[in-house]
XYZ file of C-alpha atoms in Angstrom:
569
model
C 0.000 0.000 0.000
C 1.274 3.454 -0.861
C 0.456 6.205 1.591
C 1.196 9.878 1.000
C 3.555 10.672 3.879
C 4.817 14.033 2.597
C 5.369 16.209 5.564
C 7.904 18.731 6.754
C 8.979 19.374 10.326
C 10.029 22.940 10.967
C 11.380 24.329 14.217
C 9.949 27.565 15.447
C 10.246 29.771 18.470
C 11.680 28.846 21.866
C 12.244 25.428 23.329
C 12.419 23.507 20.058
C 8.689 23.332 19.322
C 7.888 21.603 16.029
C 5.120 22.459 13.560
C 3.896 19.646 11.324
C 2.922 20.512 7.760
C 3.132 19.346 4.186
C 6.215 20.097 2.110
C 6.019 23.520 0.487
C 6.392 24.167 -3.213
C 9.878 24.836 -4.575
C 9.003 28.517 -5.055
C 7.579 29.884 -1.773
C 4.281 31.685 -2.071
C 3.556 34.878 -0.181
C 1.478 34.305 2.981
C -2.224 35.038 2.671
C -3.027 38.631 3.740
C -6.822 38.519 3.617
C -9.375 37.696 6.279
C -8.696 34.533 8.309
C -11.016 32.875 10.856
C -10.558 29.969 13.246
C -14.070 28.550 12.999
C -13.019 25.017 14.002
C -11.667 25.995 17.394
C -8.538 24.599 18.970
C -7.400 21.309 20.435
C -4.433 19.907 22.308
C -3.328 16.328 22.660
C -0.762 13.608 23.253
C 0.550 15.323 26.413
C 3.835 14.226 27.955
C 5.492 15.596 31.086
C 7.403 18.229 29.071
C 5.391 18.764 25.880
C 1.990 18.763 24.226
C 0.589 18.962 20.690
C -1.464 22.054 19.844
C -3.911 22.134 16.902
C -6.097 24.531 14.973
C -7.306 25.205 11.473
C -7.017 28.532 9.632
C -10.003 29.206 7.379
C -9.852 31.714 4.532
C -12.333 31.840 1.689
C -11.190 30.584 -1.712
C -7.449 30.456 -1.161
C -4.787 27.831 -1.569
C -2.080 30.195 -0.374
C -0.164 29.432 2.826
C -1.484 31.149 5.952
C 0.977 32.315 8.608
C -0.140 31.606 12.163
C 1.359 32.807 15.440
C 1.033 30.547 18.496
C 1.605 31.425 22.131
C 1.697 29.318 25.290
C 1.221 31.127 28.587
C 1.060 30.416 32.292
C -2.125 32.469 32.648
C -5.379 32.898 30.681
C -4.665 36.590 30.081
C -1.397 35.671 28.297
C 0.649 38.051 30.422
C 3.327 35.419 31.077
C 4.290 33.858 27.735
C 6.478 30.769 28.172
C 6.676 29.543 24.570
C 5.793 31.072 21.231
C 6.463 30.717 17.549
C 5.055 30.774 14.040
C 3.623 28.007 11.882
C 2.251 27.839 8.361
C -1.124 26.395 7.427
C -0.910 24.948 3.925
C -3.529 23.612 1.539
C -1.785 20.236 1.319
C -2.809 19.683 4.953
C -6.220 21.313 4.541
C -4.848 24.448 6.255
C -4.660 22.649 9.590
C -1.795 23.456 11.951
C -0.148 21.189 14.490
C 2.637 22.330 16.818
C 4.525 20.009 19.179
C 5.497 22.404 21.969
C 8.405 21.260 24.148
C 10.222 22.587 27.198
C 7.161 22.670 29.484
C 6.897 21.835 33.195
C 5.228 18.611 34.421
C 1.710 18.576 35.887
C 1.099 22.177 34.858
C -1.900 23.939 33.336
C -1.077 26.093 30.316
C -3.113 28.395 28.122
C -2.501 28.646 24.392
C -3.768 30.637 21.445
C -3.441 30.942 17.686
C -3.593 34.217 15.734
C -3.278 35.056 12.050
C 0.005 36.766 11.132
C -0.775 39.604 8.741
C 1.970 41.820 7.335
C 4.401 40.259 9.793
C 2.318 40.899 12.943
C -0.286 38.865 14.865
C -3.771 40.070 13.994
C -6.888 39.937 16.197
C -7.677 37.954 19.332
C -7.525 34.622 17.540
C -8.695 31.482 19.330
C -7.523 29.998 22.629
C -7.657 26.921 24.823
C -6.355 25.279 27.969
C -4.109 22.246 28.249
C -2.064 20.342 30.825
C 1.158 18.333 30.904
C 1.457 14.909 32.522
C 2.798 14.511 36.049
C 6.261 13.128 36.700
C 7.417 11.159 39.734
C 5.254 10.774 42.863
C 1.651 11.619 42.028
C -1.424 11.612 44.244
C -4.148 11.014 41.670
C -5.183 11.370 38.029
C -8.636 12.247 36.653
C -9.559 11.131 33.126
C -12.751 11.601 31.122
C -13.389 8.813 28.607
C -15.688 9.086 25.583
C -16.568 7.214 22.400
C -18.951 7.082 19.446
C -20.432 10.428 18.402
C -22.972 10.116 15.581
C -23.586 13.701 14.440
C -27.190 13.551 13.144
C -28.463 11.365 15.990
C -28.303 13.988 18.722
C -26.540 16.829 20.466
C -23.078 16.291 21.897
C -24.142 16.988 25.492
C -21.595 14.546 26.885
C -18.800 16.663 25.411
C -20.353 19.775 26.927
C -20.496 18.043 30.316
C -16.816 17.099 30.033
C -15.956 20.725 29.252
C -17.714 21.789 32.469
C -15.898 19.358 34.774
C -14.140 21.089 37.670
C -11.121 18.895 37.044
C -10.026 16.743 34.137
C -6.355 16.001 33.486
C -6.941 14.484 30.046
C -9.764 13.291 27.807
C -9.468 9.828 26.273
C -11.402 9.190 23.081
C -11.628 5.501 22.179
C -12.830 5.821 18.609
C -15.723 6.537 16.253
C -15.016 10.247 16.617
C -16.695 10.652 13.226
C -18.995 8.380 11.211
C -18.681 7.781 7.502
C -22.391 7.496 6.566
C -24.303 9.865 4.334
C -27.503 11.882 4.739
C -30.042 9.712 2.905
C -33.307 9.140 4.826
C -32.328 5.565 5.686
C -28.702 6.333 6.612
C -27.567 5.725 10.184
C -28.913 8.399 12.519
C -31.049 10.199 9.971
C -34.325 9.046 11.568
C -33.520 11.080 14.694
C -35.567 14.228 15.418
C -32.300 16.190 15.467
C -31.167 15.070 12.008
C -32.929 17.942 10.208
C -30.616 20.460 11.851
C -27.562 18.185 12.000
C -27.204 17.023 8.415
C -23.913 15.247 7.626
C -21.520 17.038 5.280
C -20.799 15.855 2.700
C -24.302 14.342 2.406
C -22.880 11.074 1.075
C -20.787 8.207 2.356
C -17.132 9.171 2.790
C -14.724 7.787 0.196
C -12.181 10.425 -0.797
C -9.706 12.521 1.157
C -11.877 15.586 0.568
C -14.893 13.691 1.937
C -13.131 12.749 5.184
C -11.768 16.266 5.582
C -15.218 17.801 5.229
C -16.704 15.436 7.816
C -13.970 16.246 10.340
C -14.537 19.930 9.634
C -18.267 19.556 10.286
C -17.689 17.857 13.623
C -15.299 20.558 14.772
C -17.907 23.269 14.222
C -19.988 21.716 17.019
C -19.819 24.058 20.046
C -19.901 21.279 22.652
C -17.064 19.405 20.973
C -15.070 22.620 20.596
C -15.518 23.333 24.315
C -14.318 19.867 25.319
C -11.251 20.169 23.099
C -10.464 23.608 24.532
C -10.815 22.339 28.125
C -8.033 19.721 28.343
C -5.604 17.672 26.243
C -7.045 14.700 24.373
C -5.481 11.271 23.871
C -7.193 9.624 20.928
C -7.350 6.428 18.937
C -9.505 5.552 15.954
C -11.925 2.645 15.751
C -13.675 1.656 12.535
C -15.916 4.554 11.494
C -12.977 6.894 10.984
C -12.497 4.756 7.862
C -15.519 2.416 7.428
C -17.725 0.201 9.587
C -16.190 -3.067 10.825
C -12.853 -2.395 9.199
C -10.003 -4.899 9.282
C -6.557 -5.051 7.685
C -7.886 -5.967 4.247
C -11.231 -4.201 4.015
C -14.423 -3.320 5.840
C -17.994 -4.508 6.035
C -19.064 -1.073 4.798
C -16.697 -1.052 1.836
C -17.647 -2.601 -1.497
C -14.614 -2.673 -3.823
C -16.714 -3.079 -6.964
C -18.514 0.215 -6.460
C -16.337 2.098 -3.953
C -12.869 1.454 -5.282
C -9.644 0.333 -3.679
C -9.751 -0.189 0.113
C -6.108 0.819 0.587
C -6.795 4.174 -1.067
C -9.890 4.820 1.041
C -8.115 3.780 4.245
C -5.180 6.052 3.442
C -7.571 8.964 2.898
C -9.269 8.383 6.254
C -5.961 8.115 8.099
C -4.483 11.198 6.430
C -7.528 13.296 7.305
C -7.387 11.954 10.863
C -3.783 13.047 11.360
C -4.551 16.428 9.832
C -7.610 17.139 11.946
C -6.836 15.482 15.295
C -4.417 16.575 18.064
C -2.302 13.437 17.740
C 1.483 13.441 17.368
C 2.667 12.801 13.812
C 4.053 9.315 13.023
C 7.788 8.889 13.527
C 9.882 8.829 10.361
C 9.901 5.389 8.761
C 6.781 4.118 10.556
C 3.350 3.404 9.145
C 0.659 5.903 10.160
C -1.576 2.949 11.070
C 0.837 1.897 13.851
C -0.581 4.430 16.314
C -0.004 2.528 19.582
C 1.789 4.636 22.172
C 2.438 5.093 25.913
C 1.564 7.908 28.329
C 3.025 7.944 31.845
C 0.989 9.656 34.576
C 3.677 9.844 37.248
C 3.737 6.732 39.423
C -0.060 6.343 39.327
C -0.758 5.014 35.827
C 0.787 3.844 32.588
C -1.723 4.399 29.784
C -1.156 2.164 26.765
C -3.184 3.167 23.710
C -3.646 0.236 21.342
C -4.555 -0.122 17.649
C -6.821 -3.059 16.809
C -8.306 -2.160 13.421
C -5.931 -1.450 10.585
C -2.515 -2.988 11.280
C -3.220 -6.675 11.890
C -6.900 -7.486 12.521
C -8.098 -10.627 10.736
C -11.395 -10.577 8.880
C -14.307 -10.878 11.296
C -16.132 -14.197 11.292
C -19.849 -14.091 10.585
C -22.516 -16.527 11.757
C -24.376 -16.160 8.475
C -21.457 -17.332 6.335
C -19.078 -19.103 8.735
C -21.354 -21.153 11.011
C -21.356 -24.756 9.711
C -24.613 -26.716 9.519
C -24.613 -30.397 10.515
C -27.660 -32.590 10.095
C -29.721 -29.501 9.454
C -28.641 -27.774 12.671
C -26.043 -25.083 13.391
C -22.758 -26.703 14.436
C -21.581 -24.316 17.169
C -18.833 -26.701 18.274
C -17.207 -26.559 14.830
C -17.637 -22.792 14.767
C -15.917 -22.496 18.154
C -12.877 -24.323 16.766
C -12.706 -21.901 13.851
C -13.119 -18.940 16.211
C -10.293 -20.128 18.473
C -7.743 -20.396 15.664
C -4.550 -18.808 17.111
C -3.771 -17.322 13.695
C -6.734 -14.968 14.064
C -5.335 -11.618 15.227
C -6.464 -8.315 16.677
C -2.912 -7.135 17.288
C 0.145 -7.949 15.254
C 3.224 -9.514 16.792
C 5.046 -6.188 16.876
C 2.320 -4.475 18.906
C 2.009 -7.497 21.177
C 5.736 -7.390 21.930
C 5.507 -3.648 22.566
C 2.636 -4.223 24.999
C 4.613 -6.873 26.894
C 7.646 -4.570 27.203
C 5.582 -1.627 28.387
C 3.625 -3.634 30.951
C 6.864 -5.109 32.288
C 8.533 -1.687 32.488
C 5.484 -0.200 34.230
C 5.528 -2.905 36.892
C 9.274 -2.626 37.429
C 8.777 1.113 37.991
C 6.131 0.217 40.625
C 3.394 2.106 38.789
C 0.048 1.637 40.513
C -2.101 0.867 37.430
C -1.653 -0.307 33.851
C -4.502 1.169 31.802
C -5.308 -0.180 28.338
C -6.898 2.337 25.963
C -8.691 -0.094 23.701
C -11.474 0.226 21.148
C -13.798 -2.744 21.743
C -15.200 -4.719 24.682
C -12.787 -7.353 26.024
C -15.111 -9.251 28.388
C -16.771 -12.516 27.423
C -20.344 -11.527 26.643
C -23.077 -13.955 25.634
C -26.348 -12.352 24.456
C -29.182 -12.359 26.979
C -32.113 -14.748 26.718
C -34.949 -12.236 26.791
C -37.593 -14.929 26.570
C -36.339 -16.469 29.802
C -36.041 -13.039 31.402
C -39.488 -11.787 30.362
C -41.613 -14.900 30.102
C -43.216 -16.346 26.973
C -46.175 -13.977 26.716
C -44.254 -10.739 27.309
C -41.519 -11.834 24.924
C -44.047 -12.665 22.199
C -45.707 -9.286 22.701
C -42.330 -7.548 22.399
C -41.516 -9.307 19.129
C -44.931 -8.453 17.727
C -44.265 -4.739 18.231
C -40.868 -4.781 16.530
C -40.178 -4.275 12.828
C -38.743 -7.331 11.105
C -35.250 -5.849 10.846
C -35.153 -5.713 14.668
C -37.235 -8.792 15.564
C -35.138 -11.163 13.467
C -31.783 -10.270 15.103
C -33.431 -10.496 18.546
C -34.510 -14.058 17.821
C -31.093 -14.912 16.383
C -29.461 -13.423 19.459
C -31.563 -15.689 21.674
C -30.331 -18.685 19.677
C -26.740 -17.645 20.383
C -27.564 -17.287 24.072
C -28.952 -20.816 24.240
C -25.814 -22.102 22.491
C -23.494 -20.136 24.804
C -21.987 -18.342 21.802
C -20.717 -14.744 21.805
C -22.881 -12.095 20.215
C -20.334 -9.559 18.961
C -17.670 -11.120 16.767
C -16.223 -7.671 16.023
C -15.160 -7.371 19.697
C -12.479 -9.412 21.500
C -15.005 -12.280 21.683
C -14.279 -12.755 17.978
C -10.550 -13.180 18.674
C -10.282 -15.329 21.839
C -6.724 -16.581 21.194
C -5.412 -13.028 20.887
C -7.296 -12.065 24.039
C -5.637 -14.928 25.889
C -2.226 -13.678 24.740
C -3.027 -10.253 26.208
C -4.082 -11.902 29.481
C -0.836 -13.880 29.507
C 1.071 -10.581 29.265
C -0.864 -9.197 32.221
C -0.312 -12.348 34.294
C 3.385 -12.692 33.432
C 4.045 -9.148 34.631
C 1.717 -9.474 37.649
C 0.119 -6.314 36.320
C -2.827 -4.423 37.780
C -4.731 -3.703 34.559
C -7.788 -1.599 33.904
C -9.141 -2.066 30.392
C -11.108 0.771 28.803
C -13.422 0.019 25.882
C -15.639 1.982 23.523
C -17.608 0.915 20.425
C -20.578 -0.849 22.074
C -22.802 2.220 22.743
C -23.334 0.916 26.284
C -21.894 1.290 29.763
C -20.134 -1.782 31.162
C -18.428 -2.671 34.428
C -16.755 -6.042 33.908
C -14.380 -8.399 35.659
C -12.058 -10.157 33.221
C -11.120 -13.751 34.072
C -8.549 -16.033 32.446
C -9.558 -18.957 30.225
C -9.691 -21.344 33.184
C -12.014 -18.990 35.022
C -9.881 -19.181 38.155
C -7.911 -15.909 38.045
C -9.384 -12.430 37.912
C -7.024 -10.782 35.424
C -8.325 -7.216 35.099
C -11.236 -4.865 35.483
C -12.922 -3.307 32.465
C -14.951 -0.141 32.077
C -16.869 0.157 28.832
C -17.969 3.678 27.993
C -21.258 4.311 26.272
C -21.701 6.555 23.259
C -21.949 10.314 23.080
C -24.976 9.997 20.771
C -24.906 6.695 18.854
C -27.923 4.425 19.514
C -27.702 1.492 21.911
C -29.706 -1.739 21.996
C -32.253 -0.262 24.408
C -33.098 2.362 21.795
C -34.417 -0.449 19.599
C -35.962 -2.506 22.443
C -37.610 0.001 24.796
C -38.892 -1.624 27.961
C -36.982 -4.893 27.517
C -34.958 -5.891 30.623
C -31.707 -6.005 28.667
C -29.422 -4.790 31.440
C -30.565 -7.328 34.024
C -30.585 -10.121 31.453
C -26.987 -9.408 30.423
C -25.818 -9.533 34.042
C -27.765 -12.721 34.728
C -26.290 -14.459 31.673
C -22.633 -13.420 32.048
C -20.209 -14.078 34.897
C -17.902 -11.248 33.817
C -20.595 -8.561 33.498
C -21.282 -6.859 36.825
C -23.283 -3.959 35.399
C -24.413 -2.657 32.054
C -26.710 0.070 30.773
C -27.598 -0.429 27.136
C -29.425 2.856 26.613
C -27.749 5.718 28.474
C -25.575 8.296 26.717
C -22.644 9.972 28.450
C -19.038 9.414 29.453
C -16.822 7.705 32.012
C -14.985 9.647 34.700
C -12.019 7.598 35.914
C -10.071 8.632 39.007
C -6.821 6.726 39.575
C -5.102 6.673 42.954
C -2.614 4.433 44.728
C -4.630 1.497 46.017
C -7.912 2.260 44.245
C -9.448 3.294 40.963
C -12.940 4.752 40.783
C -15.060 4.639 37.666
C -18.143 6.870 37.528
C -20.618 6.147 34.753
C -21.970 9.615 33.986
C -25.182 9.833 31.941
C -26.776 12.836 30.261
C -30.557 13.122 30.533
C -31.135 13.692 26.802
C -29.402 14.091 23.450
C -32.479 15.585 21.753
C -32.168 18.993 23.407
C -29.153 21.084 24.356
C -30.696 21.567 27.802
C -29.768 18.538 29.863
C -28.720 17.280 33.286
C -26.066 14.767 34.274
C -26.164 12.038 36.899
C -23.879 9.248 37.993
C -25.650 5.999 37.135
C -23.177 3.855 39.063
C -19.839 4.242 40.764
C -17.431 1.295 40.915
C -14.188 0.922 42.840
C -11.350 -1.327 41.675
C -8.712 -2.483 44.149
C -5.433 -4.139 43.114
C -4.720 -7.776 43.792
C -1.882 -8.861 46.060
C -0.188 -10.812 43.240
C -1.363 -8.818 40.262
C -4.781 -8.533 38.689
C -7.578 -6.992 40.734
C -9.252 -8.086 43.952
C -12.741 -7.092 42.909
C -14.943 -4.608 41.149
C -17.366 -3.285 43.750
C -19.993 -0.559 43.875
C -18.557 2.422 45.680
């Protein structure tokens, strides 16, 4: 696969800050001197204890000329004490986005930053500003993280992002994927049946295929005021899932990509990745590395090692499918044969290189006596069998439920019950579809006697799970699954069904789930305990909303690694 990796790294200002941009033409063009706006706000990300990435986009009507931008970092919101500053150039080859990797900062410190247009050699106007924070170094009391996932633009207002922006304290925001969605604006496209879709129409109004398409969708998202506020509040640490390219993507394609009509998958994937690096506050790939290999480490003093993984585009095997891969024997589904196929050790979520990196980082974290090893991961890791709603509701109530449902919902519900009776997993796109790879991750945790907390997005539901090894005798880790910002959950299709209770009753590893709430996870990490608060917003159909903590769970570390328990706190 050929990926356009043209980029230049220029050093500006004090402290060796770097600005990422595309290579300029051989003959430099004069900087744009017309009107420039920063309508997409600002963002910061990938914080370390001495640096952070700053981002914005300079918008000028009908120009391909470079735009000169001044950036300042200050110790105060009034910008009276400037600690770093410099100049960057927004160029058309990067969609006039700007990314600056500012170095020479102090650990565990709040900073304020701004971007202004440079016109005739001088900064012009107030520009646009935000707040960021560096990571702690050495002994640290606690860390507070907000975790989010899955924001479907037409389906509702981004109230969860607004709530994050209003938090009294947040050291960093973790986004676990599906920051954008690739669908179009046709009446039957995902999210377009929502009452909010009329005022939140996707742009472009078609499925994303080209680089320009992905750029326009990112641009649309970053005009949302709630999302802008959350980005301006704290640094973000991000990873993509599938919808940043296409639904249920894997190394060789995606469920929502048809090569005959939509072209080459490698070209589409490259377009999605390029737009992502342009529009997100993520550090640029190191020279000589593939942009897809986005796994990286963040050290929060001696409290937590955060390991962000990549499980979509570098190694993931094609997802199995019950419709095409479940054998039939004597006229009946052969789940035993399917289980053998599912357990094939050649089926991968992570490649060998990432797996070896994970083992090294977990080992180093434990040797440094770090309190927690946190896995920033896209999909649910727990073993989850679908609930048997008929058993939970009774025959009559279940029949009445099915009678009310449209066929496209009723049929999967019945199929899901069949999987429950067979003890088969329901989501083959999650770690349940790659059990051998999951076991290898657990082996890494156990070998290092780690104290892991797994974070998961993708499912549009809250989860509090205990992860056990294959033998079911050792509690390996705790898992918090974060629900969506707006994307629909199962309860949205099955109102009134006792899904949450049925999931808990059917699954040893599931201690709590809410399949309908929208919101975010607030994770507080301390020595000796980690507290996960499942924060729900009251509505996504109105910008007026309230928040409440649905549940609060406390994780305590095990004496010999793993966790003792996941308990309500």
